[in-house]
XYZ file of C-alpha atoms in Angstrom:
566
model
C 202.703 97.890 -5.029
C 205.693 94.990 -4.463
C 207.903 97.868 -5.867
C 206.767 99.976 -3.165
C 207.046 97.454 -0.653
C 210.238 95.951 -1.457
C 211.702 99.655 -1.192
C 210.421 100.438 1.906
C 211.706 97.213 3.750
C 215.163 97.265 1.821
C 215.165 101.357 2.599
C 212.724 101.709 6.074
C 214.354 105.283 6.719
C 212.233 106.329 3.605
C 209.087 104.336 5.347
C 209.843 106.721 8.797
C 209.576 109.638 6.478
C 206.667 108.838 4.540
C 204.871 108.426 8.151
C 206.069 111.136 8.917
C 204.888 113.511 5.890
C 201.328 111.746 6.133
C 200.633 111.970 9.847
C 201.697 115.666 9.894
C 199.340 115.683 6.620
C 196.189 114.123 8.478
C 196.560 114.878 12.175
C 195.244 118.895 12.014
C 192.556 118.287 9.678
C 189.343 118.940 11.529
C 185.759 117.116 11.387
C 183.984 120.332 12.785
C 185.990 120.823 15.947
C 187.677 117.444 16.665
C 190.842 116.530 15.154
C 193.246 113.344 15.863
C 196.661 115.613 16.317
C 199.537 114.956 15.119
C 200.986 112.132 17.018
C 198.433 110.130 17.181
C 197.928 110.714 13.119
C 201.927 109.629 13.220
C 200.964 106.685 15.032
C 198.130 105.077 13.393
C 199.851 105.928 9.740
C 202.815 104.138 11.307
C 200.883 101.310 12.219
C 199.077 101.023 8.539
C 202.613 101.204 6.928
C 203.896 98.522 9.664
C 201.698 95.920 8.027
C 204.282 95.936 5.228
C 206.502 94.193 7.659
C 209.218 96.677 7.895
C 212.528 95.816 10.198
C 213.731 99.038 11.931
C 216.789 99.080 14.646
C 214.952 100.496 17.650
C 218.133 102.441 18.020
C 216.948 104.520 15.738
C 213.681 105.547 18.236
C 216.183 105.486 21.110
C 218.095 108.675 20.102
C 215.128 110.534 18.916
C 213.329 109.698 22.474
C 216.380 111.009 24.055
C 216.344 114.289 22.296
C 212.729 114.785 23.214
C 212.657 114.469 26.776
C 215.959 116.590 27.170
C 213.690 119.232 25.040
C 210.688 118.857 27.603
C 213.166 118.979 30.560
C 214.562 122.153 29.098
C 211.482 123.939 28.242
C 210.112 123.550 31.641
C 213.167 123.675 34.084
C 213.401 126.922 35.223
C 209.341 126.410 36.165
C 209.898 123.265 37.758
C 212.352 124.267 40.309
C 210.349 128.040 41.092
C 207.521 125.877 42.184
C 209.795 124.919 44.995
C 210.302 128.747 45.992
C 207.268 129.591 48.481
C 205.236 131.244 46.649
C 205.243 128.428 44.340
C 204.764 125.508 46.586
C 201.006 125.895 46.629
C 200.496 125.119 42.989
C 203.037 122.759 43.198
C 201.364 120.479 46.359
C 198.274 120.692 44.374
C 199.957 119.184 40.734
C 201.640 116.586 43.407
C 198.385 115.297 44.696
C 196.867 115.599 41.513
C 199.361 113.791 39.620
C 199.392 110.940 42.527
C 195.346 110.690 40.898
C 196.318 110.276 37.226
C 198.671 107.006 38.398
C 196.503 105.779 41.057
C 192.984 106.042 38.744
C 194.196 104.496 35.557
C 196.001 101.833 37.677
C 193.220 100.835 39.583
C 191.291 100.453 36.371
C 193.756 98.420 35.024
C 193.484 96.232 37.820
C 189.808 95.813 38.252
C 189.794 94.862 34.489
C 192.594 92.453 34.494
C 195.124 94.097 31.881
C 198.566 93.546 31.961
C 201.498 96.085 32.251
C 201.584 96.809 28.755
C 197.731 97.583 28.242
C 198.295 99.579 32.069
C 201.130 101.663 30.352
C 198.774 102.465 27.132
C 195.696 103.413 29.052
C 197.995 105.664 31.345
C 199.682 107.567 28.054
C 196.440 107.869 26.080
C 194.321 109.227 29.067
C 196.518 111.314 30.140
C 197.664 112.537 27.087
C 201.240 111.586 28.233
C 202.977 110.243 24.765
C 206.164 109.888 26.637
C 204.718 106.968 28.470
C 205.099 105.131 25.289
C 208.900 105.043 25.418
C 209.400 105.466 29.112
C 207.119 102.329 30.047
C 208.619 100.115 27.138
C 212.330 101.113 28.454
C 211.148 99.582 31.420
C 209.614 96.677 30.552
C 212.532 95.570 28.871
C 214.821 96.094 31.647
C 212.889 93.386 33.940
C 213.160 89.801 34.127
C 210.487 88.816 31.345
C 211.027 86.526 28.421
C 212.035 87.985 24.773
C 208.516 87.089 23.983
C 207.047 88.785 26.964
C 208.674 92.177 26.346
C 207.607 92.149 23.119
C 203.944 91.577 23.516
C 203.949 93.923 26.406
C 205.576 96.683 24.520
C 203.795 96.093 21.523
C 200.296 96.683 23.057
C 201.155 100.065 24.718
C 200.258 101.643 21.832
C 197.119 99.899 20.786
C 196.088 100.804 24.553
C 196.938 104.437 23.931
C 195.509 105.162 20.433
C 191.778 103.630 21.804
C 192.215 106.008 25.024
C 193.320 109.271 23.716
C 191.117 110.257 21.609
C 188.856 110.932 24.909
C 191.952 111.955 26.503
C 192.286 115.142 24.599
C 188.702 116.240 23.178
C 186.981 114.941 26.547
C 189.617 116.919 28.898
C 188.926 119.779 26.710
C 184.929 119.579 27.002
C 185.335 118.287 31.339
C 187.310 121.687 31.870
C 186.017 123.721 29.956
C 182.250 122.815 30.401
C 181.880 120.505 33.510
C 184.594 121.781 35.698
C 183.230 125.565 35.580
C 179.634 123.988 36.661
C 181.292 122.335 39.353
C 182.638 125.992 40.557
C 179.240 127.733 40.432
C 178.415 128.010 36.610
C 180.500 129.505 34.159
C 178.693 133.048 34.463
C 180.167 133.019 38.079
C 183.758 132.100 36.812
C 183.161 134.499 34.273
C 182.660 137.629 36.623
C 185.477 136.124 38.950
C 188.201 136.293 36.074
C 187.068 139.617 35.303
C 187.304 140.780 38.839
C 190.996 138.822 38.761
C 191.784 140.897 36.042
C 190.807 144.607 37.518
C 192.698 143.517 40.965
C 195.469 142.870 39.077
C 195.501 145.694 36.990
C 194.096 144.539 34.140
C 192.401 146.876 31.184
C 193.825 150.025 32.014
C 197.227 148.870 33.057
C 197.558 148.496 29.630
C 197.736 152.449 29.312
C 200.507 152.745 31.223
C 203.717 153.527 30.406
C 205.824 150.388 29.836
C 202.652 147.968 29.443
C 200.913 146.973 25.751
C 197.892 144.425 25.386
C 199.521 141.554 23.346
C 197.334 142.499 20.239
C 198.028 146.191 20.286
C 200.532 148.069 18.118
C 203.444 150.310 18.981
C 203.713 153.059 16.785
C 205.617 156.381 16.192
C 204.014 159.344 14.762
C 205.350 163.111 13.977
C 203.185 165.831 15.095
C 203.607 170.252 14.728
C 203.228 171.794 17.852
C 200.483 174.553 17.672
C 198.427 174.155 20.905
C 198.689 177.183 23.118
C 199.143 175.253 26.086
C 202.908 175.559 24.952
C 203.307 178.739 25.401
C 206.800 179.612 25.696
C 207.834 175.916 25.753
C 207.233 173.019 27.595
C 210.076 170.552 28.447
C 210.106 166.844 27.374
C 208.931 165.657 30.643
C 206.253 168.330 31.452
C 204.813 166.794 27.791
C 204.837 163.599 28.633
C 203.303 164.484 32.121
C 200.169 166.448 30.631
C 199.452 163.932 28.172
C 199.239 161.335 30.675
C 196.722 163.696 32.642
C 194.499 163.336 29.826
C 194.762 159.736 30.022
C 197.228 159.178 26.942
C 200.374 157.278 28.089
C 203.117 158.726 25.331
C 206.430 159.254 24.881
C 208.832 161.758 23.613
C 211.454 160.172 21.055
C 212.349 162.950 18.949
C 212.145 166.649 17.973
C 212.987 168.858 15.029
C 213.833 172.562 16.083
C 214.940 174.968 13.587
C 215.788 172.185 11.023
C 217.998 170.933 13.224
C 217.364 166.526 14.575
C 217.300 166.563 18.523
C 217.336 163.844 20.575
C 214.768 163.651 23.361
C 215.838 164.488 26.893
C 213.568 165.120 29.800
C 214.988 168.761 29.913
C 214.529 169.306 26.532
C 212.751 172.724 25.926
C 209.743 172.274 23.030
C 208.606 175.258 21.271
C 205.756 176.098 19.026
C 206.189 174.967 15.219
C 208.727 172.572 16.752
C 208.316 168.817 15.211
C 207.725 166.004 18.014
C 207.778 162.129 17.237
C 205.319 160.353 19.865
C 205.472 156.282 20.468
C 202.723 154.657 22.270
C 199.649 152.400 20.830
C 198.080 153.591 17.867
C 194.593 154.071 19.474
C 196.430 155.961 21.987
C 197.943 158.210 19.492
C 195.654 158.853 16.507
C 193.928 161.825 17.912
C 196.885 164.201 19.256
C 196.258 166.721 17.001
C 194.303 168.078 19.717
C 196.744 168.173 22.158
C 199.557 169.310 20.204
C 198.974 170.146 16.821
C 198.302 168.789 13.099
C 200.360 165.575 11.928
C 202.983 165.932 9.497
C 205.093 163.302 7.040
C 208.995 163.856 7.748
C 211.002 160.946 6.983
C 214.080 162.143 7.954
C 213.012 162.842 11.594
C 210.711 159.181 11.646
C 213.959 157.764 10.444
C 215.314 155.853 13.679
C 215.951 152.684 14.271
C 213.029 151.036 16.423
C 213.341 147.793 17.687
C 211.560 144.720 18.801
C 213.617 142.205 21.448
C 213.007 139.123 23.298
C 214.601 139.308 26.726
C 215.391 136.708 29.165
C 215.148 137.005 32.847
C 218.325 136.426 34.548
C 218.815 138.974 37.078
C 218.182 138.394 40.738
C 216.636 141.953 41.485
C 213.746 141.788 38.617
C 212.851 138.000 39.486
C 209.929 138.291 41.861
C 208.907 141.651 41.016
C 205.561 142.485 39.825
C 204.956 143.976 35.701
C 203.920 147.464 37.400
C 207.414 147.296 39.206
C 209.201 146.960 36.377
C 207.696 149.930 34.432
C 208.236 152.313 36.866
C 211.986 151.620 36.718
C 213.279 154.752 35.416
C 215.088 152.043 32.017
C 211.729 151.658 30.735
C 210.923 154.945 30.031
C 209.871 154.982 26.534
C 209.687 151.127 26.492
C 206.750 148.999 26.226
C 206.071 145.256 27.212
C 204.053 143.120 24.440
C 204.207 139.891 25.839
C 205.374 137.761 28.660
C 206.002 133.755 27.986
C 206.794 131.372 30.841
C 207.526 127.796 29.775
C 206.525 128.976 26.733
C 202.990 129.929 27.308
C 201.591 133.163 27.460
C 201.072 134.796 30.600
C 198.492 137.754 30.509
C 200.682 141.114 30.984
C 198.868 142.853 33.888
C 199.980 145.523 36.476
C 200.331 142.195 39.177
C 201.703 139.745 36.980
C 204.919 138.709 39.068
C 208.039 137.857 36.775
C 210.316 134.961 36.939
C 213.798 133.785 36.185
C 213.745 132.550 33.175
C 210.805 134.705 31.687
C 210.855 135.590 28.570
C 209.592 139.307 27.741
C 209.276 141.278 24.181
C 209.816 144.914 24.567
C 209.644 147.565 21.746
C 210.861 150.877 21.813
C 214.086 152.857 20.576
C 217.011 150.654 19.817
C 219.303 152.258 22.065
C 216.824 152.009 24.859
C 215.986 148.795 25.007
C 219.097 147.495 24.339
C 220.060 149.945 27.799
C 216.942 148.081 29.378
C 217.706 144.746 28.188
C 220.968 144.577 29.997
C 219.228 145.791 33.817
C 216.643 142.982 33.257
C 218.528 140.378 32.323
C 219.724 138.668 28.685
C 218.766 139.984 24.640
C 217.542 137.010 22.894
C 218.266 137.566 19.976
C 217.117 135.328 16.634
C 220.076 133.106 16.280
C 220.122 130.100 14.125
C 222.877 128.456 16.321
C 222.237 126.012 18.980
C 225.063 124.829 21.681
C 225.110 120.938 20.922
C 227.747 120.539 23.147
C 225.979 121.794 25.716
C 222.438 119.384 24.282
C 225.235 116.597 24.002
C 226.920 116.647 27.383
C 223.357 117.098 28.674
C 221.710 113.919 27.349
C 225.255 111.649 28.067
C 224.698 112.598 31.777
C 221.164 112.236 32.161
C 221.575 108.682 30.074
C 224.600 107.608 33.052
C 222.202 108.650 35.803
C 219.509 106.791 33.808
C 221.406 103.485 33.860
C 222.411 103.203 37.327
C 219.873 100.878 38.746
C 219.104 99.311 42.249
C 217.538 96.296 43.532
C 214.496 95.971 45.262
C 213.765 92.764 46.562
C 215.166 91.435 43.070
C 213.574 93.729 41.188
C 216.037 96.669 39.402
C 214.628 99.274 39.054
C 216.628 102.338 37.376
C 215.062 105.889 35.774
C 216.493 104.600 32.515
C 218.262 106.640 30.134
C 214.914 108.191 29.125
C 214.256 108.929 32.656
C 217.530 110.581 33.055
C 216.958 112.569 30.046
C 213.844 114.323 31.125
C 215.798 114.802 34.449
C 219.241 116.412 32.838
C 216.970 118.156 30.733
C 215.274 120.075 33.993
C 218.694 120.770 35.319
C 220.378 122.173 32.315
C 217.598 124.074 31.331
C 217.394 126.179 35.275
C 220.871 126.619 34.605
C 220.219 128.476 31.125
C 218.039 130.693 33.027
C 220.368 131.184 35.651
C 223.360 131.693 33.194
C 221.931 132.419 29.829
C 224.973 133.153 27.940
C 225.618 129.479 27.233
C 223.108 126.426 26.166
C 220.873 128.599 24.014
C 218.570 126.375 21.476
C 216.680 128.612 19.545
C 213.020 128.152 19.451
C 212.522 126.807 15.838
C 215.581 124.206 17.146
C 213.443 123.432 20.096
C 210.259 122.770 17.793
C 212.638 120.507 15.901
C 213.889 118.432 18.740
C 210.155 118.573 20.352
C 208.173 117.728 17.734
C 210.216 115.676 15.333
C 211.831 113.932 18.291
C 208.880 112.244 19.462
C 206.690 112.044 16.400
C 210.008 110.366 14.916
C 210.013 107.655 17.778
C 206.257 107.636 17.670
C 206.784 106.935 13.738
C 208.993 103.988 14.308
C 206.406 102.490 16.906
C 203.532 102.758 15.258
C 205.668 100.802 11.981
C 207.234 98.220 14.788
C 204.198 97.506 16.389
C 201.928 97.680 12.979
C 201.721 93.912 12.547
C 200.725 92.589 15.867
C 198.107 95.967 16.104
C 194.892 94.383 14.698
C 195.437 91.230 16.824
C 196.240 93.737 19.948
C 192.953 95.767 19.292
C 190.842 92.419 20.019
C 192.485 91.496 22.428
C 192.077 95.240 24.638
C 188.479 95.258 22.699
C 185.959 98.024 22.567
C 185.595 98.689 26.002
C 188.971 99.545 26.348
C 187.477 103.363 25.348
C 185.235 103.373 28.531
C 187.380 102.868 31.103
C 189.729 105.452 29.463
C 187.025 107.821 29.656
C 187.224 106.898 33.176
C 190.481 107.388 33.581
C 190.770 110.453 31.749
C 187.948 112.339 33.850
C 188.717 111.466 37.473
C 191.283 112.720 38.137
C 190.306 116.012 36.397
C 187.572 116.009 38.998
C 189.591 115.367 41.313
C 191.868 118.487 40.677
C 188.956 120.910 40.606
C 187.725 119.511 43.946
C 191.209 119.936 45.177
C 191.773 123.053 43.934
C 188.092 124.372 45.482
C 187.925 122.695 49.337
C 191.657 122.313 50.114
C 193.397 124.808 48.632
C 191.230 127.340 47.863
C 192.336 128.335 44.591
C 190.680 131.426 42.955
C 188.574 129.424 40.007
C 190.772 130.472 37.107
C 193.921 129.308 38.928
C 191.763 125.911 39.890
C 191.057 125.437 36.071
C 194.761 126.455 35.279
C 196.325 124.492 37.645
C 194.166 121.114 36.725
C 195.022 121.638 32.981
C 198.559 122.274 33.896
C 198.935 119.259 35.953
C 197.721 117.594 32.806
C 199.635 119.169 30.700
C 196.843 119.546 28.009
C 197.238 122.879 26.415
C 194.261 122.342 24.057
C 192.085 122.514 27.388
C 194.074 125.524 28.293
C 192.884 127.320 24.776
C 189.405 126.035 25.649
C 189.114 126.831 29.196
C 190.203 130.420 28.113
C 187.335 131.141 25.413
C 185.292 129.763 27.556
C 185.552 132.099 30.490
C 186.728 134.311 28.567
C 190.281 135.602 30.075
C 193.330 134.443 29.875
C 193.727 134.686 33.316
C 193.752 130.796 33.622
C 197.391 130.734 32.408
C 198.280 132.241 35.887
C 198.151 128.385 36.857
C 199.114 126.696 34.457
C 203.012 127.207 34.115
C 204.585 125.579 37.361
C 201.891 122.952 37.515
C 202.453 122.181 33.377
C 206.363 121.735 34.471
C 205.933 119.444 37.595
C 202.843 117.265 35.454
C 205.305 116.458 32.226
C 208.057 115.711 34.940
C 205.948 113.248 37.105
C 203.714 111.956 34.149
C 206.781 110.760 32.472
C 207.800 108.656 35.395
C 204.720 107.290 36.072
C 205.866 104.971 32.595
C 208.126 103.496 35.076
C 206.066 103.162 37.870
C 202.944 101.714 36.594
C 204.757 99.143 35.232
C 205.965 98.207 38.620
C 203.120 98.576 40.187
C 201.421 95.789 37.662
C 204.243 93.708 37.682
């Protein structure tokens, strides 16, 4: 054990690590449905290795801080700034006012029970689920006026305060949305029937037959058939097939034909004959049974032998932004194409007839190589898998948010300054809208993004848990038990508060209420839970620009609640 010990304080990079490896380890393991998630794992392993006394440079958390926040700012840019477009200003007014509650509730409880800015900071973070509060607050707090020993016990008891408060942070959001907030709204069987209606109005269930639409789950495939119905006659073009199959309620496509052992390509004029060969695409329940309709299915690899392709695109152009999903398919580029999913901030937004697309959007299409890549140009960028991510464009990104960050001004003797984690989040919201208005520079891949996400701040999380490790035990007693009350508190007023807000002043339909409030919260767990339990995922509708303006302003509040107590 002093072998162990000895190497860990003469090597603490290896002590980060092993924090690392066990709080990934422990934090998804599940006692029925509750589970401590991996940064809060991080952070209480941290703090069990920190009683070894282990010196780390808090450099070391600085950069990995850095690279988080310009990761959030990224992801949620090109959201955060359409909530300023009109049609986005509702949601966004609502996450404003909302947000205002998750600073003014936890502050006033921090004031009633006579806690200091340090346990303020914690019991903000770990109620609302904010871990960025950790850093943002303790940049802060050692930018004012304090004594060394000050900063230190402030800092050092944010999180104590936020490992007592989350845990009711996340499962009780989870349960108050899911359970409490659809009560509030007339009972869930109400909210129930009013996502379903959401979902007919907006074309949901049988949009999904038509051309250029797929239900995320279903699969695209291509089949050969012999034609030997009558109805042919003669011959039939291309386009009268496709047009009688669709009267029958099958939404199919055309790819290819075999005629007198001769390969065709498909062409809306193309004349089809009896014993010709046909390939069909659409989804497989769609196309099991067309036998009926055209004749007996055949194996030919040679004419199935075409390349087929899967592609992420990006929304860049001006003319599909706005539109609605039934728009696009009816563009005469998707014929043949099909839409599998739709991500926005990278959530998944349900793919209905009225879903309206955004910049920055990501949609998967599948269909014929040459097709898509035809349709990916007209909508906007191919997104292709790419290992390669544009540091410079990550590098120049955090140096300018840090300058903004350190440029502070003086109120009344106080300086006050975003910091350079502050600045961060904020270049990081910039220079992601401009990858969705320019997307051939500043790509970072998604695995790169779960790197500089996750790793970012469970690395900085890692190295607070070990800083603050020593001085945790004698922080717990001093926050003491009921510490976990008044987060509760915290944590579910202002939840109430959004669904009230949502209900009598905006007027939100219920799943965008319980959307929106999760969103604003930026608690995605609730979002999976509010969905099974109504049992749509119709909710998403209002979750992505509210999610983007609630990690922006949740962040900040780190600096302002530590004002405010000062």
């Amino acid at each position: 054990m002093h072998w162990i010990t000895s190497v860990l304080q003469q090597y603490p990079e290896l002590a980060i690590f092993l924090t690392l490896a066990l709080g990934f380890a422990i934090g998804p393991l599940k006692i029925k449905t509750f589970s401590l998630g991996t940064v809060t794992a991080v952070l209480l392993v941290g703090v069990v290795i920190g009683q070894l006394k282990i010196d780390i440079s808090p450099t070391v958390k600085s950069v990995f801080f850095l690279m988080f926040l310009f990761a959030v700012g990224y992801s949620v840019g090109p959201q955060f700034f359409r909530g300023l477009k009109k049609d986005g200003l509702p949601q966004m007014g609502f996450a404003v006012l909302m947000l205002i509650s998750c600073l003014v509730f936890p502050w006033l409880c921090a004031k009633f029970m006579g806690y200091n800015m340090g346990q303020a900071a914690g019991l903000l973070a770990g109620s609302q689920t904010i871990s960025a509060v950790i850093g943002v607050a303790g940049d802060t707090i050692s930018g004012l006026p304090l004594t060394a020993a000050e900063k230190t016990d402030y800092t050092n008891v944010i999180p104590v305060c936020y490992a007592v408060t989350y845990l009711f942070g996340t499962a009780g959001s989870a349960w108050l949305l899911a359970s409490v907030a659809p009560a509030m709204l007339g009972g869930i069987e109400k909210v129930k029937q009013a996502c379903r209606e959401l979902e007919a109005k907006m074309g949901g269930g049988n949009e999904a037959d038509q051309p250029g639409m797929i239900s995320a789950d279903a699969v695209i495939v291509f089949r050969a058939y012999k034609v030997t119905n009558d109805w042919f006659g003669d011959g039939k073009t291309v386009k009268e097939l496709e047009a009688y199959l669709a009267s029958k309620g099958y939404r199919l496509f055309v790819e290819r034909l075999r005629q007198q052992n001769n390969l065709v390509e498909a062409a809306p004029d193309v004349r089809i004959r009896k014993n010709d060969l046909v390939v069909l695409s659409g989804r497989r329940e769609n196309i099991m049974n067309e036998d009926q309709w055209i004749g007996p299915e055949v194996q030919d690899h040679e004419l199935l032998n075409f390349p087929a392709e899967v592609l992420s695109v990006l929304i860049s152009k001006k003319e599909i932004s706005g539109i609605k999903v039934s728009e696009l398919r009816a563009k005469p580029f998707m014929h043949g194409i099909f839409i599998r999913s739709i991500k926005r901030a990278d959530i998944a937004v349900p793919v209905m007839g009225d879903t309206v697309i955004d910049r920055g959007d990501t949609i998967e299409l599948i269909g014929l190589k040459k097709e898509v890549d035809k349709a990916a140009v007209q909508i906007g960028y191919a997104d292709r898998p790419t290992e390669k991510t544009d540091m410079m464009f990550v590098g120049i990104g955090i140096v300018l948010g840090g300058l903004l960050g350190v440029l502070t001004i003086h109120v009344k003797g106080v300086p006050i300054s975003l910091s350079t984690s502050g600045g961060a989040l904020i270049a990081g919201l910039v220079f992601g809208w401009l990858r969705s208005q320019h997307p051939t520079f500043g790509r970072i891949p998604a695995p790169a993004l779960w790197m500089m996400n996750n790793v970012g701040l469970n690395m900085f999380i890692a190295v607070v848990g070990i800083t603050a490790g020593p001085g945790f035990v004698d922080g717990f007693k001093q926050v003491g038990v009921s510490l976990f009350l008044v987060g509760a508190v915290a944590t579910a007023l202002p939840l109430i508060t959004g669904v009230l807000l949502g209900k009598y002043i905006f007027k939100f339909h219920p799943a965008l209420i319980l959307g929106c409030t999760a969103g604003a919260r930026t608690t995605t767990a609730a979002l999976g839970a509010i969905q099974d339990a109504v049992e749509s995922k119709t909710p998403a509708l209002g979750y992505t620009v509210t999610y983007a303006v609630g990690n922006t302003l949740l962040i900040i509040w780190g600096v302002v609640i530590v004002l405010l107590m000062r």
